[in-house]
Tab-separated table of C-alpha atoms in Angstrom:
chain	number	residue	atom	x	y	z
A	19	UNK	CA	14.775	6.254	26.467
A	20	UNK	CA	11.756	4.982	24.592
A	21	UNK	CA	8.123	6.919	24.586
A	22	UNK	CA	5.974	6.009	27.433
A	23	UNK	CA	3.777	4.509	24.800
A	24	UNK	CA	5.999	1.020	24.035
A	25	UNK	CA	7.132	1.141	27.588
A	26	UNK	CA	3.735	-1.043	28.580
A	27	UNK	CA	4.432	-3.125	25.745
A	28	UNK	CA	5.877	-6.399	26.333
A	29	UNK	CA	8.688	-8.217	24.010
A	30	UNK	CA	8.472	-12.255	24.393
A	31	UNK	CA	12.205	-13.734	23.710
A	32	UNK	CA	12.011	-17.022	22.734
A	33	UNK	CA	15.872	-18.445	22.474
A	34	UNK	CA	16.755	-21.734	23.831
A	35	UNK	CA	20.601	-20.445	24.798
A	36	UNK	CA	20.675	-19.187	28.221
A	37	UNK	CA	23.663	-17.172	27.720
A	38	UNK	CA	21.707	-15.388	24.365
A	39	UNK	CA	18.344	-15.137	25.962
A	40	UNK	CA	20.226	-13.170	29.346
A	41	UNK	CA	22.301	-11.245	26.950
A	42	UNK	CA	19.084	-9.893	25.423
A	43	UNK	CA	16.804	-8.952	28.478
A	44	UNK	CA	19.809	-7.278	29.793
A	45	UNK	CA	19.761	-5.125	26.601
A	46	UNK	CA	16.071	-4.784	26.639
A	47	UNK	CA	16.266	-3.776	30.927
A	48	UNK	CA	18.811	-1.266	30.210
A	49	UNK	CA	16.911	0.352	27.224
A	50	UNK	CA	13.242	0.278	29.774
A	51	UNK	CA	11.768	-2.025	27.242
A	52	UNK	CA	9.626	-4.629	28.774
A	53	UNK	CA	10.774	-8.337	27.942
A	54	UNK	CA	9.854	-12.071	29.389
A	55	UNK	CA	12.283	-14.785	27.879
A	56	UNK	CA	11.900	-18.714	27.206
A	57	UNK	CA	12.769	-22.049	26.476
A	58	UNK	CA	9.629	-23.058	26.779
A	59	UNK	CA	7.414	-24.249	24.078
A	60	UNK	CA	4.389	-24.378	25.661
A	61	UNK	CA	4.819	-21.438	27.802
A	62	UNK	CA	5.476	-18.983	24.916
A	63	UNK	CA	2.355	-20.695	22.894
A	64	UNK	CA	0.387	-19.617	26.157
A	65	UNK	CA	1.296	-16.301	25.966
A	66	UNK	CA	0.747	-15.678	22.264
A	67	UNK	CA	-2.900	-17.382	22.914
A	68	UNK	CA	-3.859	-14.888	25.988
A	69	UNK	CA	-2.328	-12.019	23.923
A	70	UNK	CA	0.143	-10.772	26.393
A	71	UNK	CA	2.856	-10.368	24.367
A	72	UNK	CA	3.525	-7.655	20.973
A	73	UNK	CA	6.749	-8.709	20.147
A	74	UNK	CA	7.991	-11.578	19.654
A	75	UNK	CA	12.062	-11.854	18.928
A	76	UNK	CA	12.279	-15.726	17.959
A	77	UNK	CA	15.780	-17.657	17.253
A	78	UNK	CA	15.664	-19.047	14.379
A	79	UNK	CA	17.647	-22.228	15.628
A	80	UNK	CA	14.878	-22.863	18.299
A	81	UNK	CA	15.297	-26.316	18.952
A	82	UNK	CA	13.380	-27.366	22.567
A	83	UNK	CA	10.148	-29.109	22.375
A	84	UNK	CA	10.147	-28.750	18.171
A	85	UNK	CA	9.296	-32.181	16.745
A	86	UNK	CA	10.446	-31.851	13.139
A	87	UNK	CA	13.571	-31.132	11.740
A	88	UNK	CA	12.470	-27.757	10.418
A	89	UNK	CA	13.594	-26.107	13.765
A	90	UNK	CA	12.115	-22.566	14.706
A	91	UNK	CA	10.578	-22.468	11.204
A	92	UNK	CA	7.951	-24.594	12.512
A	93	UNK	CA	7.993	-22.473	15.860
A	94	UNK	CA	7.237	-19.292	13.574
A	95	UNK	CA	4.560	-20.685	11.406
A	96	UNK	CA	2.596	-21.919	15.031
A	97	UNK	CA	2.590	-18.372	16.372
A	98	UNK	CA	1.279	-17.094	13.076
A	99	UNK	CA	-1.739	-19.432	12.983
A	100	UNK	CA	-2.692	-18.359	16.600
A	101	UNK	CA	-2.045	-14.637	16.193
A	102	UNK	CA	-1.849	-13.161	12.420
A	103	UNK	CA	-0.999	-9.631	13.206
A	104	UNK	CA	1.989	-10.323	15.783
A	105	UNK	CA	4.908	-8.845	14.656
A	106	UNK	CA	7.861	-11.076	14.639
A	107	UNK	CA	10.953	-10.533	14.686
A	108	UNK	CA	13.360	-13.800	13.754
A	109	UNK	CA	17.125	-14.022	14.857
A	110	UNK	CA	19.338	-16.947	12.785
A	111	UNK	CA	22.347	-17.650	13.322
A	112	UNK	CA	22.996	-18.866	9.548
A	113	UNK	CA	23.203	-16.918	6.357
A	114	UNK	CA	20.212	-19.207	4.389
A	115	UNK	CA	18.822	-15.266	3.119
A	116	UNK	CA	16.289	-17.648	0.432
A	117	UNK	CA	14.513	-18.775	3.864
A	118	UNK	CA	14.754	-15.964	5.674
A	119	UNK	CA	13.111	-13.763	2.986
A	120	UNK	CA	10.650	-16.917	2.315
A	121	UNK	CA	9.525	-16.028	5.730
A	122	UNK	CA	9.357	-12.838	5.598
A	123	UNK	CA	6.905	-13.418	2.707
A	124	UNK	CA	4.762	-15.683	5.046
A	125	UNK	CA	4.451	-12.578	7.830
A	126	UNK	CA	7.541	-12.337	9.452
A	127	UNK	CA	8.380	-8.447	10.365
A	128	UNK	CA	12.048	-9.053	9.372
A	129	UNK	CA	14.981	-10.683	10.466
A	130	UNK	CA	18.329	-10.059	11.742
A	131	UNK	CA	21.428	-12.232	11.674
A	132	UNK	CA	23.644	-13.149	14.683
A	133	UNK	CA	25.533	-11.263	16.170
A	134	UNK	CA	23.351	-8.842	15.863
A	135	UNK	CA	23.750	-4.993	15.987
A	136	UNK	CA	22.634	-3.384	19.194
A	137	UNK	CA	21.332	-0.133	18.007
A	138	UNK	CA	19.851	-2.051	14.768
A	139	UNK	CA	18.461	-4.346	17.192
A	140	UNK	CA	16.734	-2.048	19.379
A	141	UNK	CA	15.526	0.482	16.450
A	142	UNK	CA	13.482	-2.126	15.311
A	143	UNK	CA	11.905	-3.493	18.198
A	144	UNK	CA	10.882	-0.182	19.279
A	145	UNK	CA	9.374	0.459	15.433
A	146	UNK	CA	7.583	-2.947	15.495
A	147	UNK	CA	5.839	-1.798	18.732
A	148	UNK	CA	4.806	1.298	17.540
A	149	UNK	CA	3.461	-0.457	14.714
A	150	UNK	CA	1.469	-2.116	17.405
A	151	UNK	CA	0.613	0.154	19.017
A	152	UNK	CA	-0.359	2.283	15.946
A	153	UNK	CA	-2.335	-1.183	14.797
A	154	UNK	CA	-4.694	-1.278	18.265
A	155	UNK	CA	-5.299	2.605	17.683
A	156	UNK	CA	-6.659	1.902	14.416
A	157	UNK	CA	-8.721	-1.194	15.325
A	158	UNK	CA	-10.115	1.428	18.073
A	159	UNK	CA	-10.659	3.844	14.920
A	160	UNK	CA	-12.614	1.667	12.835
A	161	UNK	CA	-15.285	0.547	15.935
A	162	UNK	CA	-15.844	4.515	15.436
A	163	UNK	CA	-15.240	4.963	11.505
A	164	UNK	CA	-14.581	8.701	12.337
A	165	UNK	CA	-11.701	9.555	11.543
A	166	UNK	CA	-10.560	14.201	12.062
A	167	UNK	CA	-8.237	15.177	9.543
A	168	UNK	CA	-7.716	16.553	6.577
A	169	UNK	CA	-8.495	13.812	3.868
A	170	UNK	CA	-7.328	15.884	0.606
A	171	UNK	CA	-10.813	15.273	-0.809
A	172	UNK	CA	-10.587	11.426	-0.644
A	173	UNK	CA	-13.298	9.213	-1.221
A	174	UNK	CA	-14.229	5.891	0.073
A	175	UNK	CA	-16.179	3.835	1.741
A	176	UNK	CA	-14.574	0.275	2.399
A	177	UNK	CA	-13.339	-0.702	5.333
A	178	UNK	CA	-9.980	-2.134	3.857
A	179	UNK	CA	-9.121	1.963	3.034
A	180	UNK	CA	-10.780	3.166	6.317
A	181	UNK	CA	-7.900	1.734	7.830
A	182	UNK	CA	-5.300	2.853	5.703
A	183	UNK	CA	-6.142	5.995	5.816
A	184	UNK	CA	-6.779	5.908	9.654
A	185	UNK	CA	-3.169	5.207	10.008
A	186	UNK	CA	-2.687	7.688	7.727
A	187	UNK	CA	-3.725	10.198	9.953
A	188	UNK	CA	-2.668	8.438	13.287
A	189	UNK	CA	1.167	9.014	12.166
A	190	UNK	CA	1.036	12.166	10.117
A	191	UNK	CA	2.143	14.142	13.245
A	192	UNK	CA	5.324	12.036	13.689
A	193	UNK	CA	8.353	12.771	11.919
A	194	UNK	CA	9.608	9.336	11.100
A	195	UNK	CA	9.746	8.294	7.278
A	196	UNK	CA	6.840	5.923	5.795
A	197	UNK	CA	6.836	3.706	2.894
A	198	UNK	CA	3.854	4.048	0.780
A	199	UNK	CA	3.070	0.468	-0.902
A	200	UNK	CA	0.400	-0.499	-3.425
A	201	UNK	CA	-0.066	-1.029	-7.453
A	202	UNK	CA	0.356	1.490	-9.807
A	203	UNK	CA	-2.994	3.453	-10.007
A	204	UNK	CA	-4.134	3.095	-6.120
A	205	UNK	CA	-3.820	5.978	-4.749
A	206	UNK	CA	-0.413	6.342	-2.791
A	207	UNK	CA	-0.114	9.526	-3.846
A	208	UNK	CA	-3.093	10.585	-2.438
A	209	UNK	CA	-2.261	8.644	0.929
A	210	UNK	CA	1.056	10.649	1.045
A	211	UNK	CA	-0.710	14.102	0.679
A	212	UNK	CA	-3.213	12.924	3.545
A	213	UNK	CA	-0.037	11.979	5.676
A	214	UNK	CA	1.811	16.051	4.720
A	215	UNK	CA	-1.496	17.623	5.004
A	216	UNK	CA	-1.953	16.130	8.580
A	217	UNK	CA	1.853	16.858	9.748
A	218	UNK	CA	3.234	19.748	11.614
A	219	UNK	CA	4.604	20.602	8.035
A	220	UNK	CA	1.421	21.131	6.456
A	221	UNK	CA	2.003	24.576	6.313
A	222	UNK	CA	5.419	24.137	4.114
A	223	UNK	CA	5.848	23.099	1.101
A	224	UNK	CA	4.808	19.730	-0.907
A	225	UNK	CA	7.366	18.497	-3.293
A	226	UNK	CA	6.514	15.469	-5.742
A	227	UNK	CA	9.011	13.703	-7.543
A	228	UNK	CA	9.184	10.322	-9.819
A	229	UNK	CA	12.710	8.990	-8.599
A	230	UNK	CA	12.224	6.251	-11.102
A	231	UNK	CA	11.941	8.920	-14.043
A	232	UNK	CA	15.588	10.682	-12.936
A	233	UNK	CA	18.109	9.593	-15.588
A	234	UNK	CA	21.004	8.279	-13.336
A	235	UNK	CA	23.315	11.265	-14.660
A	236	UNK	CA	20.938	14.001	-13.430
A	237	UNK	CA	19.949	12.134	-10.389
A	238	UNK	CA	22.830	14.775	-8.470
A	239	UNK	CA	21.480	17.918	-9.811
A	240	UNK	CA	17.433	17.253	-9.698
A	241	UNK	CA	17.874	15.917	-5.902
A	242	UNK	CA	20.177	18.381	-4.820
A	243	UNK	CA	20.702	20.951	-7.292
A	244	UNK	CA	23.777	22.349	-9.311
A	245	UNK	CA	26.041	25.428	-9.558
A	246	UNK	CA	25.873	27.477	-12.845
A	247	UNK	CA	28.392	25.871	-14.881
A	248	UNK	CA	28.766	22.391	-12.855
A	249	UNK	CA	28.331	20.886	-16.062
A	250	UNK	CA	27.846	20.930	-19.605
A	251	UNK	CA	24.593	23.387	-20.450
A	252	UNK	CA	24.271	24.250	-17.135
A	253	UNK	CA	24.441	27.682	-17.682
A	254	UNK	CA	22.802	28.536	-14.342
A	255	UNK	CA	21.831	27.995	-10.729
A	256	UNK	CA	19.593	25.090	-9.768
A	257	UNK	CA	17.890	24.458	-6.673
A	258	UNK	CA	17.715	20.780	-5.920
A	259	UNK	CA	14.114	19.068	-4.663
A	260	UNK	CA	15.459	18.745	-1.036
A	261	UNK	CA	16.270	22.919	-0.446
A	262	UNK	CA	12.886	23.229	-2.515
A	263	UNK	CA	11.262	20.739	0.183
A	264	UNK	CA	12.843	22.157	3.346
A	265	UNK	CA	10.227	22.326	5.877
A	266	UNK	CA	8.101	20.394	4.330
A	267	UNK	CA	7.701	16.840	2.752
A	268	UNK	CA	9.644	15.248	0.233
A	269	UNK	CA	7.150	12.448	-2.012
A	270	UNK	CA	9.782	10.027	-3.528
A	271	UNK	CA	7.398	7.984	-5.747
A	272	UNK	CA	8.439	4.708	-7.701
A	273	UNK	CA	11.457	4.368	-5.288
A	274	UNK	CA	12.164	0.787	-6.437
A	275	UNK	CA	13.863	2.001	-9.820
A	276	UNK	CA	15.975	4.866	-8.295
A	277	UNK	CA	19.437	3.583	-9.504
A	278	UNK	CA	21.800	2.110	-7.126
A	279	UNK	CA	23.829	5.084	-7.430
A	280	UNK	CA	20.784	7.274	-6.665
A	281	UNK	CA	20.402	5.139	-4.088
A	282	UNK	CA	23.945	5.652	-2.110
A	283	UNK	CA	23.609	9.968	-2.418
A	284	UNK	CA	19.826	9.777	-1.520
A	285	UNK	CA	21.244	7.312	1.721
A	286	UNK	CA	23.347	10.076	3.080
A	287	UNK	CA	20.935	12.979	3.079
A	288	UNK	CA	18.429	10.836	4.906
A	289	UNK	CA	21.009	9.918	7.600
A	290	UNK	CA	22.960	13.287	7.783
A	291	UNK	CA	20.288	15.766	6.074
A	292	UNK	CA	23.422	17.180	4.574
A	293	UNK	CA	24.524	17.536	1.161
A	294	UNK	CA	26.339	19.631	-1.664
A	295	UNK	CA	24.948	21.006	-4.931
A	296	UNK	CA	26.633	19.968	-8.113
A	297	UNK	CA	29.743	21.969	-8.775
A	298	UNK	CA	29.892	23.120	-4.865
A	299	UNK	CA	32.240	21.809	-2.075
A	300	UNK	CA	29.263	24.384	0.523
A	301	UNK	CA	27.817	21.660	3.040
A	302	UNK	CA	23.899	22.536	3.150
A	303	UNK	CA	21.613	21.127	5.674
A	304	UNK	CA	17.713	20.819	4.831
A	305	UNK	CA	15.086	19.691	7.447
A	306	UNK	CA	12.641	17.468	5.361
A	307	UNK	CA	10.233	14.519	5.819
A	308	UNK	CA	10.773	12.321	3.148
A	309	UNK	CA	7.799	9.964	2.122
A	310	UNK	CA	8.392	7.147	-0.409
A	311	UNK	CA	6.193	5.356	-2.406
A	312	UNK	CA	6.570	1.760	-4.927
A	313	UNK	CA	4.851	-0.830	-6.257
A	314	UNK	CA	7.851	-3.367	-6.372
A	315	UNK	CA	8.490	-5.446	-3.846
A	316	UNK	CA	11.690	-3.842	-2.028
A	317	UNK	CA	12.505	-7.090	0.094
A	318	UNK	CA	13.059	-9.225	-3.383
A	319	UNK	CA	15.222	-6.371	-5.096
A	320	UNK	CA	17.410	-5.949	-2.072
A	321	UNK	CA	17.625	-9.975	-2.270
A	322	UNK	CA	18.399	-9.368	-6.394
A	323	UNK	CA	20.806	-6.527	-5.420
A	324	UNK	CA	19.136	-4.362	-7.410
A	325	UNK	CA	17.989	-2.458	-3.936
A	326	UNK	CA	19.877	-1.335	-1.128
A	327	UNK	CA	19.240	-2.850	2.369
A	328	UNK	CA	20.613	0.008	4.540
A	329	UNK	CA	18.114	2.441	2.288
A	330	UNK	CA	15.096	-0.016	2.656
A	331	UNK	CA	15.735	0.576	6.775
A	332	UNK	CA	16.117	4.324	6.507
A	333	UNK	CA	13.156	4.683	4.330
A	334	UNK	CA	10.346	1.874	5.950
A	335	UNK	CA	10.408	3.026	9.615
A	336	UNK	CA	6.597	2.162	9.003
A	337	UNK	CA	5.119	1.185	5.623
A	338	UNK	CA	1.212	1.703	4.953
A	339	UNK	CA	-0.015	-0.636	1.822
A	340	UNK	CA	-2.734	0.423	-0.489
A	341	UNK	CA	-5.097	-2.192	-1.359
A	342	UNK	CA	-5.947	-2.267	-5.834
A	343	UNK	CA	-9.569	-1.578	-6.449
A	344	UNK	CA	-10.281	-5.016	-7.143
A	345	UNK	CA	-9.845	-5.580	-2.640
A	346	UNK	CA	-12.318	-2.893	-1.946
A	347	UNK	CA	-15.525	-2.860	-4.366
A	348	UNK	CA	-17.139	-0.606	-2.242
A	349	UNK	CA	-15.316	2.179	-3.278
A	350	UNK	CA	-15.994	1.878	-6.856
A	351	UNK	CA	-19.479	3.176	-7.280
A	352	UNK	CA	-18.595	6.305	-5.021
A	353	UNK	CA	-15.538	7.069	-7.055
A	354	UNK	CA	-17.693	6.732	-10.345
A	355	UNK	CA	-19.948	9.315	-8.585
A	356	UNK	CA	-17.545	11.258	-7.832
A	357	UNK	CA	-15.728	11.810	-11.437
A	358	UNK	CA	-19.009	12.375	-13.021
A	359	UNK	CA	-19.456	15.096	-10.840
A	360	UNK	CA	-23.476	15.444	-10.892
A	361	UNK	CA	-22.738	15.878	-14.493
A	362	UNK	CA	-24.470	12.545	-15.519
A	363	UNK	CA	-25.725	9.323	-14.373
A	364	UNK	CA	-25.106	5.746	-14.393
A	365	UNK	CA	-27.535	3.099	-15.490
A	366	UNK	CA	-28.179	-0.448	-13.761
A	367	UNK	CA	-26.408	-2.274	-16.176
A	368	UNK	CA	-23.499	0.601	-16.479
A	369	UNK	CA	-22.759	0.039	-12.611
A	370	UNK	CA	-22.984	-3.898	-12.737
A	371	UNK	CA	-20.454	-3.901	-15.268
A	372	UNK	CA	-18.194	-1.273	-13.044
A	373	UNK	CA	-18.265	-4.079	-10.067
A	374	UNK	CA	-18.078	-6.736	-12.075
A	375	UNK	CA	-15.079	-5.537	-13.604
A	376	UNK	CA	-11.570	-6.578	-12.534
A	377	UNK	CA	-9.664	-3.038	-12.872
A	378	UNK	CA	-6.079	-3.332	-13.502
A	379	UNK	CA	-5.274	-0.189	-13.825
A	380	UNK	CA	-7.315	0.828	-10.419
A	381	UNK	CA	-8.412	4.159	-9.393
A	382	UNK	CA	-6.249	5.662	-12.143
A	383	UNK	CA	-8.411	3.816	-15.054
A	384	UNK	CA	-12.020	3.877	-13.211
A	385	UNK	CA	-11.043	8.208	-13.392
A	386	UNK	CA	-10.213	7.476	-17.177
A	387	UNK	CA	-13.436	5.492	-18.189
A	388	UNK	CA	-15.842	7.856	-16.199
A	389	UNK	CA	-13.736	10.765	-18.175
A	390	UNK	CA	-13.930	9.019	-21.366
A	391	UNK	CA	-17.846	7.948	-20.923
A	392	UNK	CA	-18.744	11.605	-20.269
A	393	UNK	CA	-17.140	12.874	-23.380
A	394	UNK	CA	-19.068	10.608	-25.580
A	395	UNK	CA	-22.107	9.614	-24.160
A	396	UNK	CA	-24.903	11.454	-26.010
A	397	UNK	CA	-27.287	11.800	-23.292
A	398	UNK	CA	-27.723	12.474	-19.447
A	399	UNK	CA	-27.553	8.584	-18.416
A	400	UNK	CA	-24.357	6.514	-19.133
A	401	UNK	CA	-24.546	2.400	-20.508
A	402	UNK	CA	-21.874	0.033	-20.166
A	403	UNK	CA	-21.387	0.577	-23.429
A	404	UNK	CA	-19.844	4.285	-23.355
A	405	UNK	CA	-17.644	3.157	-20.250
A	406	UNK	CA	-15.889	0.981	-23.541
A	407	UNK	CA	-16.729	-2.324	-22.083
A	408	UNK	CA	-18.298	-3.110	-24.897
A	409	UNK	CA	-15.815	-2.284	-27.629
A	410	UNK	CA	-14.005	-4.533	-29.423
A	411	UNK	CA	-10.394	-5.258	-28.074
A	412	UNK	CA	-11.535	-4.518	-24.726
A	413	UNK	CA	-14.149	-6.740	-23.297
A	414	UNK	CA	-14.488	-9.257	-26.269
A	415	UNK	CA	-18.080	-10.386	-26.780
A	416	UNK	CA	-19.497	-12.833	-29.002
A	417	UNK	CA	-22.001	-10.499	-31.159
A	418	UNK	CA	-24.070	-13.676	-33.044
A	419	UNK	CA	-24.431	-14.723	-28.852
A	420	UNK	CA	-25.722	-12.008	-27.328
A	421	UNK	CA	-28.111	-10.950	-30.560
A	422	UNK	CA	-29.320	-14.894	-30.204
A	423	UNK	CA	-29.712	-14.171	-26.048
A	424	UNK	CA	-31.708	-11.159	-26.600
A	425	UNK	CA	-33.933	-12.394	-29.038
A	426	UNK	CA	-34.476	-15.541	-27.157
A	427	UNK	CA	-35.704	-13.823	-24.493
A	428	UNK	CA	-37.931	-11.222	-26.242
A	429	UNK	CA	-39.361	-14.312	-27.964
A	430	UNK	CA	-39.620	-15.960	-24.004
A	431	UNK	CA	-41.013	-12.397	-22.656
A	432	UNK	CA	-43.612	-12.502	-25.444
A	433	UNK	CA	-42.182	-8.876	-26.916
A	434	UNK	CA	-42.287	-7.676	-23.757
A	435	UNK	CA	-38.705	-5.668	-23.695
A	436	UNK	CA	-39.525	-4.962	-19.756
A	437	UNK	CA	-39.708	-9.046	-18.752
A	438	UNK	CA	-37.019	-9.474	-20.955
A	439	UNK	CA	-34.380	-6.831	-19.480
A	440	UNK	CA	-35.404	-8.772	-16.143
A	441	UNK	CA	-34.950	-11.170	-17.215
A	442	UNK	CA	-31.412	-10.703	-18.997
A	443	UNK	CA	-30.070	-9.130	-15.630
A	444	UNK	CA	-29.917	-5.369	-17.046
A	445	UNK	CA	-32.390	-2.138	-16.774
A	446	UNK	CA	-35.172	-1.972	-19.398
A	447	UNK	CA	-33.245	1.388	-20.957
A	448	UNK	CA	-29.972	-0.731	-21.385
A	449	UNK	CA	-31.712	-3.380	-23.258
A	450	UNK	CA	-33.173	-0.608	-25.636
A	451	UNK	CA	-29.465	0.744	-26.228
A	452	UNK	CA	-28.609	-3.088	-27.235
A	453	UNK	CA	-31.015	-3.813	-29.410
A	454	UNK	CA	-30.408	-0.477	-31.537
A	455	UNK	CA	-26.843	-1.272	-31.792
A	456	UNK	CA	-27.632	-4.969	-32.719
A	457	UNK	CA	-30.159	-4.098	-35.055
A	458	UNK	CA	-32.910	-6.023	-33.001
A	459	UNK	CA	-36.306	-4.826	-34.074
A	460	UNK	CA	-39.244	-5.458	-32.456
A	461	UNK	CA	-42.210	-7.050	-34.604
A	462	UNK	CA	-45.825	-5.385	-34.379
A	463	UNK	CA	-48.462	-7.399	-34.701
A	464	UNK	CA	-50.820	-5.645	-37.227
A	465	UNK	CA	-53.839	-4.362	-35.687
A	466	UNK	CA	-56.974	-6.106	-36.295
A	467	UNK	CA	-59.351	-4.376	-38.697
């Protein structure tokens, strides 16, 4: 029985079969989930368009009312230009996995192949409307931008991390396992102490762990712990991360380069929550929420084989992706305020050069230039120059340039250093700091006698 929340939801079937489209509402009647199937072209485009629909399962071999040869891949790309966010889920009948994951990439939620698994089937309709669902809550979220939870002490201000963190929040209290996406740097980590702070777990404990940093011949132990003497230098006990996790959360971070062996022990303790220490043939259960985080795409290493599908399906019930820095400029000037800690202060031309920047390193190296600026800046006000934007082999300049632009327009501003700074683009006090490290002096006119 599905929550009463998906049960208003509606699934569209689009399958040009009889005999497949009947087989699948009958699945969908039995299991209360609300469906509508078609073979009609222009009756499923007039359904995406009014919005009635939050499913769609489309056959990849849709052929009716198609004009080119590309078949339902034409079909797919349609619904995506009239409706973006629609999850949707393909069905093919062939074993082309280069397309289907091509798709995928375009927007597609996923795809299964034919015949398709019942319970598989049916687990991931009911995620995708959650996911839905969850999506309209948050679009209702931002109209408000208040958002009650504990936020772990994050800070932001763009929309684009309003609503991750909204969702965040929305699905803390459920007990299903999230994939935490984003570039190294963004903040996932943060996101997934948001999501166990929020959680009936809260009060239990919070257990970080690097899976990518395990060497693949302690992967056993460090997961799930060893008896004294399991093997060479183990000279005592040792209590795995999942009994140190139980009744709490479990923070699997850089999940992509877990080995596949990892991978296979880590599969059965997900499905079973069962497991046995090093050394030990004692079953122990745990009861933990287990929150993983990458920066790889998971898709194109399960495609590689370096990734295991059946452990990508456990783990990405719903997946929440962390924009870089670089999407969401408004946060950077609050973060800079926020590392400084009142301490100092940033100048005009210090915070033009922290937007203008491209940050590849994200939140991670904004915290490390703020850090570094504060440690040698001499003064209560911070340049560009002390955030190391100006040191060679970081932001390469063109000294003889800039010494030529400055005097140019010193010579423009009539010595004026105050019309020249405006007009240079920077504050009168960052123009000082330039010329002093360019040797720039100004010449005074001797006074007449």
């Amino acid at each position: 029985m599905i929550s009463s929340a998906t049960a208003t939801m509606k699934v569209l079937i689009v399958e040009d079969q009889p005999a497949v489209a009947k087989a699948l509402r009958v699945l969908f009647d039995i299991n209360d989930i609300e469906c509508e199937s078609t073979s009609s072209l222009p009756r499923a485009m007039a359904l995406v368009e009014r919005g009635e629909v939050d499913v769609v399962l489309q056959d990849m071999n849709f052929t009716a009312g198609v004009i080119s040869g590309e078949e339902g891949i034409e079909l797919f790309r349609r619904f995506r230009s009239i409706d973006p966010t629609l999850p949707i889920l393909l069905i093919t009948a062939w074993t082309s996995l280069e397309t289907a994951v091509q798709l995928v990439k375009e927007g597609a939620a996923d795809y299964l192949a034919k015949p398709w698994d019942d319970a598989k089937l049916l687990a991931t309709v009911r995620n995708l409307l959650h996911i839905r669902e969850l999506s309209r809550e948050n679009e209702r979220l931002r109209a408000h931008r208040t958002i009650e939870g504990d936020l772990c002490g994050l800070v932001y201000e763009s929309e684009a991390m309003h609503r991750v963190v909204s969702l965040a929040v929305q699905i803390a209290k459920s007990e299903v396992p999230i994939l935490i996406s984003g570039p190294n740097g963004a903040g996932k980590e943060k996101i997934a102490e948001i999501i166990h702070a929020n959680s009936s777990r809260r009060e239990g404990p919070f257990v970080k762990v690097n899976a990518g940093a395990l060497p693949e011949q302690l992967i056993e132990s460090e997961l799930f712990g060893a008896e004294a003497g399991a093997y060479t230098g183990s000279s005592r006990l040792r209590i795995g991360r999942f009994e140190t996790a139980n009744g709490g959360t479990l923070f699997l971070d850089e999940i992509a380069n877990l080995p596949l062996a990892g991978q296979a022990k880590l599969l059965r303790v997900l499905q079973s929550g069962e497991f046995e220490r090093l050394g030990s043939s004692q079953t122990r259960r745990v009861d933990v929420r287990v929150l993983c985080a990458t920066n790889a795409d998971l898709r194109e290493g399960i495609a590689r084989g370096t990734f295991r599908q059946d452990l990508y399906f456990r783990l990405n019930v719903i997946e929440i992706a962390v924009p870089p820095l670089i999407k969401r400029r408004d946060d950077i000037l609050p973060l800079a305020e926020h590392f400084l800690g009142g301490k100092k202060v940033l100048d005009d031309d210090a915070r033009a050069a922290l937007l203008s920047y491209e940050w590849p390193g994200n939140v991670r190296e904004l915290q490390n230039r703020i850090t570094r600026a504060t440690l040698i800046s001499t003064g209560d006000v911070i340049g560009r120059e002390d955030l190391g934007f100006d040191v060679p082999g970081r932001e390469p300049r063109d000294v003889p340039v800039e010494r030529k632009e400055i005097e140019t327009a010193l010579l423009e501003a009539g010595g004026s250093v105050s019309r020249a700074a405006e007009t240079l683009g920077v504050s009168r006090q960052a123009l000082y700091r330039r010329m002093e490290k360019l040797g720039i002096v100004l010449e005074r006119k001797p006074k007449p006698e």
